[in-house]
Amino acid sequence: PSNILFYILFVILLGLIIYAVMRFVKRAKKPASLNLTPYQKQEQPMHEIALSQLDILIQSDLWERSEYKIYYSEISDILRQFLAARFNFGAQEMTAKELFKKLKTIPDFKFDFNVFQRFQQAISLVKFARVIPTVEERDKALNTAKEIILENKETDLSRYQKNDNAGGKNEKYN
């Protein structure tokens, strides 16, 4: 009987080791997020950077590989980086509820809060409840993120100037 107990424990231990190795390998195969550049020392308006980051996300193959959680996390990260840079607060460290409360206190924030709240709920469902979104839901989330960015873009773009080498004049971004 003691030999049988030893073999049973050995099989259980071996099973746990195999399970742990399989989990580690599966986790290692997951692609990293896009790691898009933050807005530090930007030379173009924040809204242009955010929109170009959304374009990079659209062109990535995350959606085709069914990496919905990463795809939606990137949408959320891009929007949070934009809001943090635009309104100068730590949006990346906030929960969706905290972010919603903070945005309500910002008089310059322009967007329908009901639509924003539904947008945050859709993002959270994919990120945390592992809901599989449809193409229409993906497009709606992207369009909502773009609308938030465009409605809250800076109006004074005078600090974003680049030199025109041919004429030596400053050209402002529009």
Coordinates of N, CA and C in Angstrom, one line a residue, residues 19-88:
Y19 N 1.3 20.7 -16.1 CA 0.3 21.8 -16.1 C 1.0 23.2 -16.0
A20 N 1.9 23.3 -15.1 CA 2.6 24.6 -14.9 C 3.5 24.9 -16.1
V21 N 4.1 24.0 -16.7 CA 5.0 24.2 -17.9 C 4.1 24.6 -19.0
M22 N 2.9 24.0 -19.2 CA 2.0 24.3 -20.3 C 1.5 25.8 -20.1
R23 N 1.2 26.1 -18.9 CA 0.7 27.5 -18.6 C 1.8 28.5 -19.0
F24 N 3.0 28.2 -18.6 CA 4.1 29.1 -18.8 C 4.4 29.3 -20.3
V25 N 4.3 28.2 -21.1 CA 4.5 28.3 -22.5 C 3.4 29.0 -23.2
K26 N 2.2 28.8 -22.8 CA 1.0 29.5 -23.3 C 1.1 31.0 -23.1
R27 N 1.5 31.4 -21.9 CA 1.7 32.8 -21.5 C 2.8 33.4 -22.3
A28 N 3.9 32.7 -22.5 CA 5.1 33.2 -23.2 C 4.8 33.4 -24.7
K29 N 3.8 32.7 -25.3 CA 3.5 32.8 -26.7 C 2.6 34.0 -26.9
K30 N 1.9 34.6 -25.9 CA 1.1 35.7 -26.1 C 1.9 36.9 -26.5
P31 N 1.4 37.6 -27.6 CA 2.2 38.8 -28.0 C 2.1 39.9 -27.1
A32 N 3.1 40.7 -27.0 CA 3.1 41.9 -26.2 C 2.2 42.9 -26.8
S33 N 1.8 43.9 -26.1 CA 0.9 45.0 -26.6 C 1.8 45.8 -27.6
L34 N 1.2 46.7 -28.3 CA 1.9 47.4 -29.3 C 3.0 48.4 -28.7
N35 N 2.9 48.7 -27.4 CA 3.8 49.6 -26.8 C 4.0 50.9 -27.6
L36 N 2.9 51.6 -27.8 CA 2.9 52.8 -28.6 C 3.6 53.9 -27.8
T37 N 4.2 54.8 -28.5 CA 5.0 55.9 -27.9 C 4.1 56.8 -27.1
P38 N 4.4 57.1 -25.8 CA 3.6 58.1 -25.1 C 3.9 59.5 -25.6
Y39 N 3.1 60.4 -25.1 CA 3.1 61.8 -25.6 C 4.2 62.7 -25.1
Q40 N 5.2 62.2 -24.5 CA 6.3 63.0 -23.9 C 7.0 63.7 -25.0
K41 N 7.2 65.0 -24.9 CA 8.0 65.8 -25.8 C 7.5 65.6 -27.3
Q42 N 6.2 65.7 -27.4 CA 5.7 65.5 -28.8 C 5.9 66.8 -29.6
E43 N 6.1 66.5 -30.9 CA 6.4 67.6 -31.8 C 5.1 67.9 -32.7
Q44 N 4.1 67.2 -32.4 CA 2.8 67.4 -33.2 C 1.7 67.3 -32.2
P45 N 0.5 67.8 -32.5 CA -0.6 67.9 -31.5 C -0.9 66.5 -31.0
M46 N -1.4 66.4 -29.8 CA -1.7 65.2 -29.1 C -2.8 64.4 -29.9
H47 N -3.8 65.1 -30.4 CA -4.8 64.4 -31.1 C -4.3 63.7 -32.4
E48 N -3.3 64.3 -33.1 CA -2.8 63.7 -34.2 C -2.0 62.4 -33.9
I49 N -1.3 62.5 -32.8 CA -0.5 61.3 -32.3 C -1.5 60.2 -31.9
A50 N -2.6 60.5 -31.2 CA -3.5 59.5 -30.8 C -4.2 58.9 -32.0
L51 N -4.6 59.7 -33.0 CA -5.2 59.2 -34.2 C -4.3 58.3 -35.0
S52 N -3.0 58.7 -35.1 CA -2.1 57.9 -35.8 C -1.8 56.5 -35.0
Q53 N -1.9 56.6 -33.7 CA -1.7 55.3 -32.9 C -2.9 54.4 -33.2
L54 N -4.1 55.0 -33.3 CA -5.3 54.2 -33.6 C -5.1 53.6 -35.0
D55 N -4.6 54.3 -35.9 CA -4.4 53.8 -37.3 C -3.4 52.6 -37.2
I56 N -2.3 52.8 -36.4 CA -1.3 51.7 -36.3 C -2.0 50.4 -35.7
L57 N -2.9 50.7 -34.7 CA -3.6 49.5 -34.1 C -4.5 48.9 -35.2
I58 N -5.2 49.6 -36.0 CA -6.1 49.1 -37.0 C -5.3 48.2 -38.0
Q59 N -4.1 48.7 -38.3 CA -3.3 48.0 -39.3 C -2.6 46.8 -38.7
S60 N -2.5 46.7 -37.4 CA -1.9 45.5 -36.7 C -2.7 44.3 -37.0
D61 N -2.2 43.1 -36.7 CA -2.9 41.9 -37.0 C -3.5 41.3 -35.7
L62 N -3.6 42.2 -34.7 CA -4.2 41.7 -33.4 C -5.6 41.2 -33.6
W63 N -6.4 41.9 -34.3 CA -7.8 41.5 -34.5 C -7.9 40.2 -35.3
E64 N -7.1 40.0 -36.3 CA -7.1 38.8 -37.2 C -6.7 37.6 -36.4
R65 N -5.8 37.8 -35.4 CA -5.3 36.7 -34.5 C -6.2 36.5 -33.3
S66 N -7.3 37.2 -33.3 CA -8.3 37.0 -32.2 C -7.8 37.5 -30.9
E67 N -6.9 38.4 -30.9 CA -6.3 39.0 -29.7 C -7.2 40.2 -29.2
Y68 N -8.5 39.9 -29.0 CA -9.4 41.0 -28.7 C -9.1 41.7 -27.4
K69 N -8.7 41.0 -26.4 CA -8.4 41.7 -25.1 C -7.2 42.7 -25.3
I70 N -6.2 42.3 -26.0 CA -5.1 43.2 -26.3 C -5.5 44.4 -27.2
Y71 N -6.3 44.1 -28.2 CA -6.8 45.1 -29.1 C -7.6 46.2 -28.4
Y72 N -8.5 45.8 -27.5 CA -9.3 46.7 -26.7 C -8.5 47.4 -25.7
S73 N -7.5 46.7 -25.1 CA -6.6 47.3 -24.1 C -5.8 48.5 -24.8
E74 N -5.4 48.3 -26.0 CA -4.7 49.3 -26.8 C -5.6 50.5 -27.0
I75 N -6.8 50.3 -27.4 CA -7.8 51.4 -27.6 C -7.9 52.2 -26.3
S76 N -8.1 51.5 -25.2 CA -8.2 52.1 -23.9 C -6.9 52.9 -23.6
D77 N -5.7 52.3 -23.8 CA -4.5 52.9 -23.5 C -4.2 54.2 -24.3
I78 N -4.5 54.1 -25.6 CA -4.3 55.3 -26.5 C -5.2 56.4 -26.0
L79 N -6.5 56.1 -25.7 CA -7.4 57.2 -25.2 C -7.0 57.7 -23.9
R80 N -6.5 56.9 -23.0 CA -6.1 57.3 -21.7 C -4.8 58.2 -21.8
Q81 N -3.9 57.8 -22.6 CA -2.7 58.6 -22.8 C -3.1 60.0 -23.4
F82 N -4.0 60.0 -24.3 CA -4.5 61.3 -24.9 C -5.1 62.1 -23.8
L83 N -6.0 61.6 -23.0 CA -6.7 62.3 -22.0 C -5.7 62.8 -20.9
A84 N -4.7 62.0 -20.5 CA -3.7 62.4 -19.5 C -2.9 63.5 -20.0
A85 N -2.5 63.5 -21.3 CA -1.7 64.5 -21.8 C -2.5 65.8 -22.1
R86 N -3.7 65.6 -22.6 CA -4.6 66.8 -22.9 C -5.0 67.5 -21.7
F87 N -5.4 66.8 -20.6 CA -6.0 67.5 -19.4 C -5.1 67.4 -18.2
N88 N -3.8 66.9 -18.4 CA -2.8 66.9 -17.4 C -3.2 66.2 -16.1

